[in-house]
Amino acid sequence: MPLHILGILVVGGIAGVAVLLHLLGLSRVRRFGDEAAARAAWAAEFPDIPANRAVLCRNRAAALIETPQGPGVVWPMGADSTARFLTGARIARSRDGLTIRLPDYTAPRIRLTLDPDEAEAWLTDLEKTA
Amino acid sequence: MSDQLTYPDVVQMAVPFFIAAILIELLWIVLKGRGGRYETRDALTSLIMGAGNVISGIVLGFIAYGFFMVLWDITPLDLGTAWYVVLLCFVLDDLRYYWVHRFGHRIRWVWASHVNHHSSQHYNLTTALRQTWTGTFTFMMIVRAPLILLGFHPAMVLFCGGLNLIYQFWIHTEAIGRMPRWIEAVMNTPSHHRVHHGRNPRYLDANYAGVFIIWDRMFGTFVPELDEEKPDYGLVRNLGTFNPIRVAFHEWVGIFRDATQPGLTWRQRLDYCIKPPGWSHDGSRDTSEAIKRKHLARNPQDAGTPGFPEGG
Ligand SMILES: [Zn+2]
Ligand SMILES: [Zn+2]
């Protein structure tokens, strides 16, 4: 197959599928139903380290997790989620919440959407523990 | 002049079929409301990884091919191009695939390349295209050397490898439950390969097959999909990024950081490259064996069931 035809097919195919998925409403981000769901999402990544407490943010897109080994966070990855400890995290206010930067090549930046007062509370909370 | 032997580039030719099949699977899921899941950014990342794999093949393919042509010059054997030679080549190349894939999960240097195929938490036809960009750097082309030295022409071997890859496309789906018994017995199927993509302790390091599942049955790595335990797809520790560059290179970065940390012996530095994923010099991480052991400690009743060793 001539290379330029292959190129058009590949680029067109990728763009077409992505646009179609978006139009079908399949870009929706995961929301945690309750704190138990957030804790389960933590347990899926760290089965040995229990989540003593999960604090859901108001839009239920993420949760702070308290563990015996320090604080962590669960947050959505598309329709799914992942989790990390906040060891070495740099946390800063952003326009719509907080941005957490981790020294982790697989999770360099976590953007949390929080109300202003909520962002302030989370920041205070995290500065106490992280 | 079998030095001039050429076969069509079947993987490139299959691209329109890949796109059509993805659209059909998506339509099926949307209409039926079951049979799998799609998410935009996940699928986009998978497709970009697939395109990058094709580009990396065009850019770096000459290294493996050059190596194969050197072997072809050396070997006195030439099995010719009869159809049954191609068939035999396909079967033996699938055995080659089994071992490369098994190394891909058991040697971190090779895992660094293969990990990205497992980095999606979804399992649909786009996942099949989430292929490595860095395969050349694993040196796994060496495993093909015996085939060429035996007299299978390099072009034939690569043709069979391409067919193998195309076969594996259709099994990345949740839309198909089980195939007829005899197919499940001999061939790799959606059910068997779902197990391979599972991050459940039970399903780790199982079903390395490409086309024929018989290799797993022969070498003791076969685990059936259990109706009572749905595979949970992805990595033991799931990625926190969709960035294709990070998806492609994260484990290489991890190896580099681990092997260059201060205070290690040279043996430990080497072990960070060649031991199974999850190995660490201080035991601070878990290999798949440790994950299974810990699971059995929590769930002793699972000892001796598929995917777990006997207890005691
Ligand atoms: Zn694999
Ligand atoms: Zn696969």
Short mmCIF file of C-alpha atoms and ligand atoms in Angstrom, two decimals:
data_model
loop_
_atom_site.label_atom_id
_atom_site.label_comp_id
_atom_site.label_asym_id
_atom_site.label_seq_id
_atom_site.Cartn_x
_atom_site.Cartn_y
_atom_site.Cartn_z
CA MET A 1 0.00 0.00 0.00
CA PRO A 2 1.39 3.44 -0.90
CA LEU A 3 2.57 5.20 2.24
CA HIS A 4 0.42 8.31 1.77
CA ILE A 5 -2.77 6.23 1.44
CA LEU A 6 -1.81 4.38 4.61
CA GLY A 7 -1.19 7.70 6.33
CA ILE A 8 -4.58 9.09 5.33
CA LEU A 9 -6.32 5.89 6.45
CA VAL A 10 -4.55 5.84 9.81
CA VAL A 11 -5.00 9.53 10.62
CA GLY A 12 -8.58 9.59 9.31
CA GLY A 13 -9.44 6.36 11.11
CA ILE A 14 -8.07 7.55 14.45
CA ALA A 15 -9.71 10.97 14.23
CA GLY A 16 -13.00 9.47 13.04
CA VAL A 17 -13.20 6.92 15.85
CA ALA A 18 -12.29 9.55 18.48
CA VAL A 19 -14.93 12.03 17.24
CA LEU A 20 -17.54 9.28 17.02
CA LEU A 21 -16.85 8.12 20.58
CA HIS A 22 -17.09 11.67 21.85
CA LEU A 23 -20.39 12.28 20.03
CA LEU A 24 -21.74 9.05 21.51
CA GLY A 25 -21.13 10.50 24.97
CA LEU A 26 -18.32 8.08 25.77
CA SER A 27 -15.94 10.76 27.06
CA ARG A 28 -17.74 10.92 30.39
CA VAL A 29 -15.40 10.82 33.34
CA ARG A 30 -15.88 8.41 36.20
CA ARG A 31 -17.67 9.63 39.34
CA PHE A 32 -17.40 7.76 42.64
CA GLY A 33 -20.87 6.88 43.92
CA ASP A 34 -19.87 7.10 47.56
CA GLU A 35 -16.90 6.85 49.88
CA ALA A 36 -17.00 3.06 49.74
CA ALA A 37 -16.54 3.26 45.96
CA ALA A 38 -13.53 5.54 46.42
CA ARG A 39 -12.09 3.16 49.00
CA ALA A 40 -12.61 0.24 46.62
CA ALA A 41 -10.82 2.19 43.89
CA TRP A 42 -7.91 2.65 46.31
CA ALA A 43 -7.92 -1.05 47.20
CA ALA A 44 -7.77 -1.93 43.49
CA GLU A 45 -4.34 -0.27 43.27
CA PHE A 46 -3.04 -0.86 46.82
CA PRO A 47 -4.71 -4.04 48.10
CA ASP A 48 -2.29 -4.35 51.05
CA ILE A 49 -2.63 -0.82 52.37
CA PRO A 50 -6.06 -0.18 53.86
CA ALA A 51 -7.84 3.11 53.35
CA ASN A 52 -8.80 4.23 56.83
CA ARG A 53 -10.83 7.12 55.53
CA ALA A 54 -11.89 8.48 52.15
CA VAL A 55 -12.90 12.11 51.71
CA LEU A 56 -14.84 12.59 48.50
CA CYS A 57 -14.71 15.95 46.81
CA ARG A 58 -18.06 17.61 46.12
CA ASN A 59 -18.29 16.66 42.47
CA ARG A 60 -17.32 13.10 43.49
CA ALA A 61 -14.58 12.93 40.85
CA ALA A 62 -11.76 12.29 43.32
CA ALA A 63 -11.08 11.43 46.93
CA LEU A 64 -8.37 11.97 49.49
CA ILE A 65 -7.41 8.71 51.13
CA GLU A 66 -5.92 8.36 54.58
CA THR A 67 -3.78 5.28 55.13
CA PRO A 68 -1.39 4.11 57.82
CA GLN A 69 1.41 4.92 55.37
CA GLY A 70 0.33 8.46 54.64
CA PRO A 71 -2.17 10.26 52.42
CA GLY A 72 -3.09 9.26 48.91
CA VAL A 73 -5.54 10.24 46.24
CA VAL A 74 -7.83 8.39 43.87
CA TRP A 75 -8.92 10.12 40.72
CA PRO A 76 -10.59 9.20 37.43
CA MET A 77 -8.72 8.00 34.37
CA GLY A 78 -11.48 8.30 31.82
CA ALA A 79 -14.22 5.85 32.75
CA ASP A 80 -11.87 4.17 35.24
CA SER A 81 -9.61 5.38 38.01
CA THR A 82 -6.18 5.04 39.51
CA ALA A 83 -4.51 5.97 42.79
CA ARG A 84 -1.20 7.23 44.13
CA PHE A 85 0.42 8.16 47.40
CA LEU A 86 1.16 11.85 47.78
CA THR A 87 4.78 11.29 48.75
CA GLY A 88 6.85 14.16 47.40
CA ALA A 89 3.78 15.92 45.99
CA ARG A 90 3.79 19.61 45.12
CA ILE A 91 0.30 20.96 45.45
CA ALA A 92 -0.86 24.30 44.12
CA ARG A 93 -4.11 26.18 43.62
CA SER A 94 -5.32 26.29 40.04
CA ARG A 95 -8.12 28.24 38.40
CA ASP A 96 -10.68 25.50 39.07
CA GLY A 97 -9.23 23.68 42.05
CA LEU A 98 -5.89 22.09 42.77
CA THR A 99 -3.03 20.73 40.72
CA ILE A 100 -0.95 17.98 42.28
CA ARG A 101 2.47 17.29 40.77
CA LEU A 102 4.05 13.97 41.64
CA PRO A 103 7.63 12.76 41.15
CA ASP A 104 6.12 9.83 39.21
CA TYR A 105 6.63 9.45 35.46
CA THR A 106 3.37 7.45 35.19
CA ALA A 107 1.28 10.06 37.02
CA PRO A 108 3.03 13.41 36.75
CA ARG A 109 0.04 15.68 37.24
CA ILE A 110 -3.37 15.30 38.79
CA ARG A 111 -5.90 18.06 38.18
CA LEU A 112 -8.68 18.24 40.74
CA THR A 113 -11.80 20.31 40.12
CA LEU A 114 -12.88 21.78 43.45
CA ASP A 115 -14.96 24.69 44.66
CA PRO A 116 -12.76 27.56 45.98
CA ASP A 117 -13.53 26.92 49.66
CA GLU A 118 -13.12 23.19 49.13
CA ALA A 119 -9.75 23.69 47.42
CA GLU A 120 -8.64 25.79 50.38
CA ALA A 121 -9.74 23.12 52.85
CA TRP A 122 -8.02 20.33 50.88
CA LEU A 123 -4.84 22.35 50.66
CA THR A 124 -4.79 22.95 54.41
CA ASP A 125 -5.56 19.29 55.02
CA LEU A 126 -2.79 18.15 52.70
CA GLU A 127 -0.20 20.52 54.08
CA LYS A 128 -0.87 19.01 57.50
CA THR A 129 -0.33 15.44 56.32
CA ALA A 130 1.61 15.27 53.06
CA MET B 1 16.30 -16.51 -6.51
CA SER B 2 14.70 -16.80 -3.13
CA ASP B 3 16.83 -13.87 -1.91
CA GLN B 4 14.30 -11.70 -3.75
CA LEU B 5 11.34 -13.32 -2.05
CA THR B 6 8.62 -10.83 -1.13
CA TYR B 7 5.28 -11.18 0.61
CA PRO B 8 2.61 -8.50 0.95
CA ASP B 9 2.77 -6.35 4.09
CA VAL B 10 -0.34 -7.89 5.55
CA VAL B 11 -0.51 -5.69 8.65
CA GLN B 12 -0.65 -2.51 6.57
CA MET B 13 -3.21 -4.11 4.27
CA ALA B 14 -5.35 -4.99 7.29
CA VAL B 15 -5.70 -1.37 8.46
CA PRO B 16 -9.08 -0.76 6.71
CA PHE B 17 -10.35 -4.02 8.18
CA PHE B 18 -9.19 -2.97 11.67
CA ILE B 19 -11.12 0.31 11.39
CA ALA B 20 -14.25 -1.40 10.08
CA ALA B 21 -14.17 -4.04 12.82
CA ILE B 22 -13.78 -1.38 15.54
CA LEU B 23 -16.83 0.45 14.17
CA ILE B 24 -18.83 -2.79 14.11
CA GLU B 25 -17.85 -3.69 17.69
CA LEU B 26 -18.69 -0.17 18.85
CA LEU B 27 -22.06 -0.28 17.08
CA TRP B 28 -22.79 -3.65 18.69
CA ILE B 29 -21.96 -2.35 22.18
CA VAL B 30 -24.02 0.84 21.72
CA LEU B 31 -27.03 -1.01 20.30
CA LYS B 32 -26.98 -3.98 22.67
CA GLY B 33 -25.81 -2.11 25.76
CA ARG B 34 -23.39 -4.94 26.58
CA GLY B 35 -20.33 -6.76 25.21
CA GLY B 36 -17.68 -4.29 26.28
CA ARG B 37 -16.85 -0.67 26.98
CA TYR B 38 -15.29 2.20 25.03
CA GLU B 39 -13.95 5.49 26.35
CA THR B 40 -12.67 8.27 24.13
CA ARG B 41 -9.25 9.04 25.57
CA ASP B 42 -8.45 5.40 26.24
CA ALA B 43 -9.32 4.41 22.67
CA LEU B 44 -7.49 7.41 21.23
CA THR B 45 -4.34 6.48 23.16
CA SER B 46 -4.58 2.86 22.00
CA LEU B 47 -4.98 3.91 18.36
CA ILE B 48 -2.06 6.36 18.56
CA MET B 49 0.07 3.59 20.07
CA GLY B 50 -0.91 1.42 17.10
CA ALA B 51 0.04 4.10 14.59
CA GLY B 52 3.32 4.67 16.40
CA ASN B 53 4.04 0.96 16.22
CA VAL B 54 3.64 1.04 12.43
CA ILE B 55 5.91 4.10 12.21
CA SER B 56 8.51 2.47 14.47
CA GLY B 57 8.38 -0.59 12.19
CA ILE B 58 9.03 1.58 9.13
CA VAL B 59 11.86 3.48 10.86
CA LEU B 60 13.56 0.67 12.83
CA GLY B 61 12.42 -2.44 10.94
CA PHE B 62 15.65 -2.51 8.95
CA ILE B 63 17.62 -3.48 12.09
CA ALA B 64 15.81 -6.78 12.60
CA TYR B 65 15.61 -7.40 8.86
CA GLY B 66 19.33 -6.75 8.44
CA PHE B 67 20.07 -9.17 11.26
CA PHE B 68 17.84 -11.80 9.63
CA MET B 69 19.49 -11.35 6.21
CA VAL B 70 22.92 -11.88 7.80
CA LEU B 71 21.67 -15.16 9.26
CA TRP B 72 20.15 -16.05 5.89
CA ASP B 73 23.54 -15.54 4.25
CA ILE B 74 25.20 -17.75 6.84
CA THR B 75 22.83 -20.68 6.77
CA PRO B 76 23.33 -23.42 4.17
CA LEU B 77 19.68 -24.47 4.55
CA ASP B 78 16.82 -23.31 2.32
CA LEU B 79 13.44 -24.95 2.79
CA GLY B 80 11.98 -23.20 -0.25
CA THR B 81 8.57 -21.59 -0.54
CA ALA B 82 6.06 -24.44 -0.82
CA TRP B 83 2.72 -23.84 0.93
CA TYR B 84 3.41 -26.51 3.57
CA VAL B 85 6.71 -24.78 4.39
CA VAL B 86 4.80 -21.53 4.95
CA LEU B 87 2.32 -23.43 7.14
CA LEU B 88 5.11 -25.00 9.19
CA CYS B 89 6.78 -21.61 9.45
CA PHE B 90 3.52 -20.13 10.77
CA VAL B 91 3.20 -22.80 13.47
CA LEU B 92 6.86 -22.56 14.54
CA ASP B 93 6.74 -18.76 14.49
CA ASP B 94 3.73 -18.97 16.80
CA LEU B 95 5.88 -21.06 19.18
CA ARG B 96 8.49 -18.31 18.86
CA TYR B 97 5.75 -15.78 19.73
CA TYR B 98 4.78 -17.75 22.83
CA TRP B 99 8.33 -17.56 24.21
CA VAL B 100 8.95 -13.94 23.27
CA HIS B 101 5.65 -13.07 24.95
CA ARG B 102 6.52 -15.13 28.03
CA PHE B 103 9.90 -13.37 28.26
CA GLY B 104 7.94 -10.15 27.79
CA HIS B 105 6.21 -10.77 31.10
CA ARG B 106 9.11 -12.33 33.01
CA ILE B 107 12.11 -10.18 32.05
CA ARG B 108 11.73 -6.51 32.91
CA TRP B 109 13.85 -5.39 29.94
CA VAL B 110 11.34 -7.01 27.58
CA TRP B 111 8.35 -6.02 29.73
CA ALA B 112 9.42 -2.38 29.33
CA SER B 113 8.41 -2.75 25.68
CA HIS B 114 5.38 -5.01 26.12
CA VAL B 115 3.84 -3.28 29.16
CA ASN B 116 2.05 -0.71 27.04
CA HIS B 117 -0.11 -3.43 25.44
CA HIS B 118 -1.47 -4.06 28.94
CA SER B 119 -1.76 -0.45 30.03
CA SER B 120 -5.43 0.05 29.13
CA GLN B 121 -8.14 -0.63 31.69
CA HIS B 122 -10.42 -1.43 28.77
CA TYR B 123 -10.56 -4.52 26.63
CA ASN B 124 -11.88 -3.88 23.17
CA LEU B 125 -10.61 -4.03 19.59
CA THR B 126 -8.66 -0.79 20.03
CA THR B 127 -6.71 -2.47 22.85
CA ALA B 128 -5.37 -4.94 20.26
CA LEU B 129 -3.73 -2.03 18.43
CA ARG B 130 -2.06 -0.67 21.59
CA GLN B 131 1.31 -2.02 20.48
CA THR B 132 4.87 -1.25 21.49
CA TRP B 133 7.12 1.37 19.94
CA THR B 134 10.29 -0.05 21.43
CA GLY B 135 10.26 -3.73 20.46
CA THR B 136 13.54 -3.40 18.54
CA PHE B 137 15.39 -2.51 21.76
CA THR B 138 14.39 -5.74 23.50
CA PHE B 139 16.64 -7.75 21.12
CA MET B 140 13.90 -10.38 20.98
CA MET B 141 14.56 -10.78 17.24
CA ILE B 142 17.21 -13.24 18.44
CA VAL B 143 14.44 -15.74 19.24
CA ARG B 144 13.66 -15.85 15.51
CA ALA B 145 17.25 -16.78 14.63
CA PRO B 146 16.69 -20.57 14.80
CA LEU B 147 13.84 -20.33 12.27
CA ILE B 148 16.00 -18.55 9.73
CA LEU B 149 19.00 -20.77 10.36
CA LEU B 150 16.68 -23.74 9.75
CA GLY B 151 16.03 -22.41 6.26
CA PHE B 152 12.84 -20.36 6.51
CA HIS B 153 13.33 -17.21 4.46
CA PRO B 154 13.25 -13.99 6.54
CA ALA B 155 10.46 -12.54 4.39
CA MET B 156 8.38 -15.65 5.03
CA VAL B 157 9.03 -15.47 8.78
CA LEU B 158 7.96 -11.80 8.89
CA PHE B 159 4.90 -12.61 6.75
CA CYS B 160 3.88 -15.27 9.27
CA GLY B 161 4.53 -12.85 12.14
CA GLY B 162 2.21 -10.34 10.46
CA LEU B 163 -0.54 -12.95 10.06
CA ASN B 164 -0.05 -13.84 13.73
CA LEU B 165 -0.58 -10.22 14.76
CA ILE B 166 -3.69 -9.95 12.59
CA TYR B 167 -5.11 -13.13 14.12
CA GLN B 168 -4.69 -11.67 17.58
CA PHE B 169 -6.70 -8.58 16.67
CA TRP B 170 -10.16 -10.16 16.84
CA ILE B 171 -9.64 -11.83 20.22
CA HIS B 172 -9.46 -8.46 22.00
CA THR B 173 -13.19 -8.25 22.58
CA GLU B 174 -15.76 -8.82 25.29
CA ALA B 175 -18.50 -9.07 22.68
CA ILE B 176 -17.72 -12.77 22.14
CA GLY B 177 -18.18 -15.09 25.11
CA ARG B 178 -16.94 -18.59 24.32
CA MET B 179 -16.20 -20.21 20.97
CA PRO B 180 -17.13 -23.85 20.22
CA ARG B 181 -15.29 -26.35 22.45
CA TRP B 182 -12.78 -27.57 19.86
CA ILE B 183 -11.77 -24.02 19.02
CA GLU B 184 -11.27 -23.14 22.70
CA ALA B 185 -9.16 -26.31 23.02
CA VAL B 186 -6.71 -25.50 20.23
CA MET B 187 -6.88 -21.81 19.39
CA ASN B 188 -6.30 -18.62 21.33
CA THR B 189 -9.74 -17.05 21.79
CA PRO B 190 -11.30 -13.93 23.30
CA SER B 191 -11.92 -15.89 26.51
CA HIS B 192 -8.32 -17.11 26.84
CA HIS B 193 -6.85 -13.73 26.01
CA ARG B 194 -9.14 -11.85 28.41
CA VAL B 195 -7.44 -13.92 31.10
CA HIS B 196 -4.06 -12.79 29.79
CA HIS B 197 -5.10 -9.14 30.14
CA GLY B 198 -6.52 -9.64 33.65
CA ARG B 199 -4.75 -8.02 36.60
CA ASN B 200 -6.52 -10.33 39.05
CA PRO B 201 -3.87 -12.28 41.00
CA ARG B 202 -5.33 -15.48 39.56
CA TYR B 203 -4.83 -14.37 35.98
CA LEU B 204 -1.28 -12.93 36.20
CA ASP B 205 1.34 -14.57 33.97
CA ALA B 206 -1.11 -16.80 32.11
CA ASN B 207 -2.08 -17.53 28.50
CA TYR B 208 0.90 -16.18 26.56
CA ALA B 209 -0.33 -17.76 23.31
CA GLY B 210 -0.52 -15.91 20.03
CA VAL B 211 -2.60 -18.13 17.76
CA PHE B 212 -2.50 -21.63 19.28
CA ILE B 213 -3.37 -21.98 22.98
CA ILE B 214 -1.75 -25.43 22.97
CA TRP B 215 1.62 -23.87 23.88
CA ASP B 216 0.22 -22.69 27.22
CA ARG B 217 -1.27 -26.12 27.82
CA MET B 218 2.10 -27.73 26.95
CA PHE B 219 4.26 -25.40 29.05
CA GLY B 220 1.96 -25.13 32.06
CA THR B 221 0.84 -21.51 31.77
CA PHE B 222 -2.79 -22.08 30.79
CA VAL B 223 -5.49 -20.64 33.05
CA PRO B 224 -9.16 -20.82 31.97
CA GLU B 225 -11.48 -17.85 32.30
CA LEU B 226 -13.74 -18.53 35.27
CA ASP B 227 -17.37 -17.44 35.03
CA GLU B 228 -17.26 -16.43 38.70
CA GLU B 229 -14.19 -14.21 38.31
CA LYS B 230 -14.41 -11.56 35.63
CA PRO B 231 -11.01 -10.29 34.46
CA ASP B 232 -10.15 -6.83 35.73
CA TYR B 233 -8.12 -5.29 32.90
CA GLY B 234 -4.99 -3.20 33.14
CA LEU B 235 -1.77 -3.08 35.10
CA VAL B 236 -1.26 -4.11 38.70
CA ARG B 237 -0.64 -0.37 39.29
CA ASN B 238 -2.62 1.52 36.67
CA LEU B 239 -1.15 4.47 34.82
CA GLY B 240 -2.19 8.00 35.73
CA THR B 241 -1.66 9.44 32.25
CA PHE B 242 -2.96 9.00 28.71
CA ASN B 243 0.11 10.69 27.19
CA PRO B 244 1.34 8.26 24.48
CA ILE B 245 4.99 9.19 25.08
CA ARG B 246 4.68 8.29 28.76
CA VAL B 247 2.70 5.15 27.91
CA ALA B 248 5.43 4.08 25.48
CA PHE B 249 8.47 4.81 27.62
CA HIS B 250 7.43 4.73 31.29
CA GLU B 251 8.90 1.34 32.14
CA TRP B 252 12.20 2.19 30.41
CA VAL B 253 12.34 5.31 32.59
CA GLY B 254 11.55 3.14 35.60
CA ILE B 255 14.39 0.72 34.79
CA PHE B 256 16.79 3.62 34.32
CA ARG B 257 15.85 5.23 37.63
CA ASP B 258 16.04 1.94 39.52
CA ALA B 259 19.32 0.76 38.01
CA THR B 260 21.12 4.08 38.46
CA GLN B 261 20.11 4.80 42.05
CA PRO B 262 23.10 5.21 44.39
CA GLY B 263 24.36 2.47 46.65
CA LEU B 264 23.61 -0.64 44.58
CA THR B 265 25.96 -3.42 43.57
CA TRP B 266 26.45 -4.06 39.87
CA ARG B 267 24.56 -7.34 40.28
CA GLN B 268 21.56 -5.43 41.68
CA ARG B 269 21.70 -2.92 38.83
CA LEU B 270 21.64 -5.79 36.34
CA ASP B 271 18.82 -7.49 38.23
CA TYR B 272 16.67 -4.37 37.87
CA CYS B 273 16.96 -4.93 34.11
CA ILE B 274 16.53 -8.67 33.82
CA LYS B 275 14.53 -9.95 36.82
CA PRO B 276 10.73 -10.20 36.58
CA PRO B 277 8.71 -6.97 36.80
CA GLY B 278 8.16 -6.02 40.45
CA TRP B 279 11.54 -7.29 41.61
CA SER B 280 13.39 -4.89 43.92
CA HIS B 281 16.72 -5.15 45.73
CA ASP B 282 15.09 -4.44 49.09
CA GLY B 283 11.88 -6.42 48.62
CA SER B 284 9.79 -3.26 48.73
CA ARG B 285 7.76 -4.21 45.67
CA ASP B 286 5.76 -7.22 44.59
CA THR B 287 6.41 -9.62 41.73
CA SER B 288 3.48 -11.63 40.38
CA GLU B 289 4.50 -14.53 42.67
CA ALA B 290 4.32 -12.24 45.70
CA ILE B 291 0.94 -10.90 44.57
CA LYS B 292 -0.40 -14.44 44.26
CA ARG B 293 1.10 -15.41 47.64
CA LYS B 294 -0.49 -12.43 49.36
CA HIS B 295 -3.81 -13.18 47.70
CA LEU B 296 -3.64 -16.76 49.02
CA ALA B 297 -2.84 -15.47 52.50
CA ARG B 298 -6.08 -13.46 52.37
CA ASN B 299 -8.03 -16.16 50.49
CA PRO B 300 -6.62 -19.59 51.45
CA GLN B 301 -9.58 -21.35 49.86
CA ASP B 302 -8.22 -20.37 46.41
CA ALA B 303 -5.07 -22.52 46.80
CA GLY B 304 -4.84 -25.10 44.05
CA THR B 305 -7.58 -23.51 41.93
CA PRO B 306 -6.67 -22.28 38.40
CA GLY B 307 -3.85 -19.74 38.46
CA PHE B 308 -2.77 -20.50 42.04
CA PRO B 309 -0.27 -23.03 43.40
CA GLU B 310 -1.28 -25.66 45.94
CA GLY B 311 -1.34 -24.38 49.50
CA GLY B 312 1.10 -25.37 52.26
ZN ZN C 1 1.13 -9.80 27.35
ZN ZN C 2 -3.54 -8.60 24.05
#
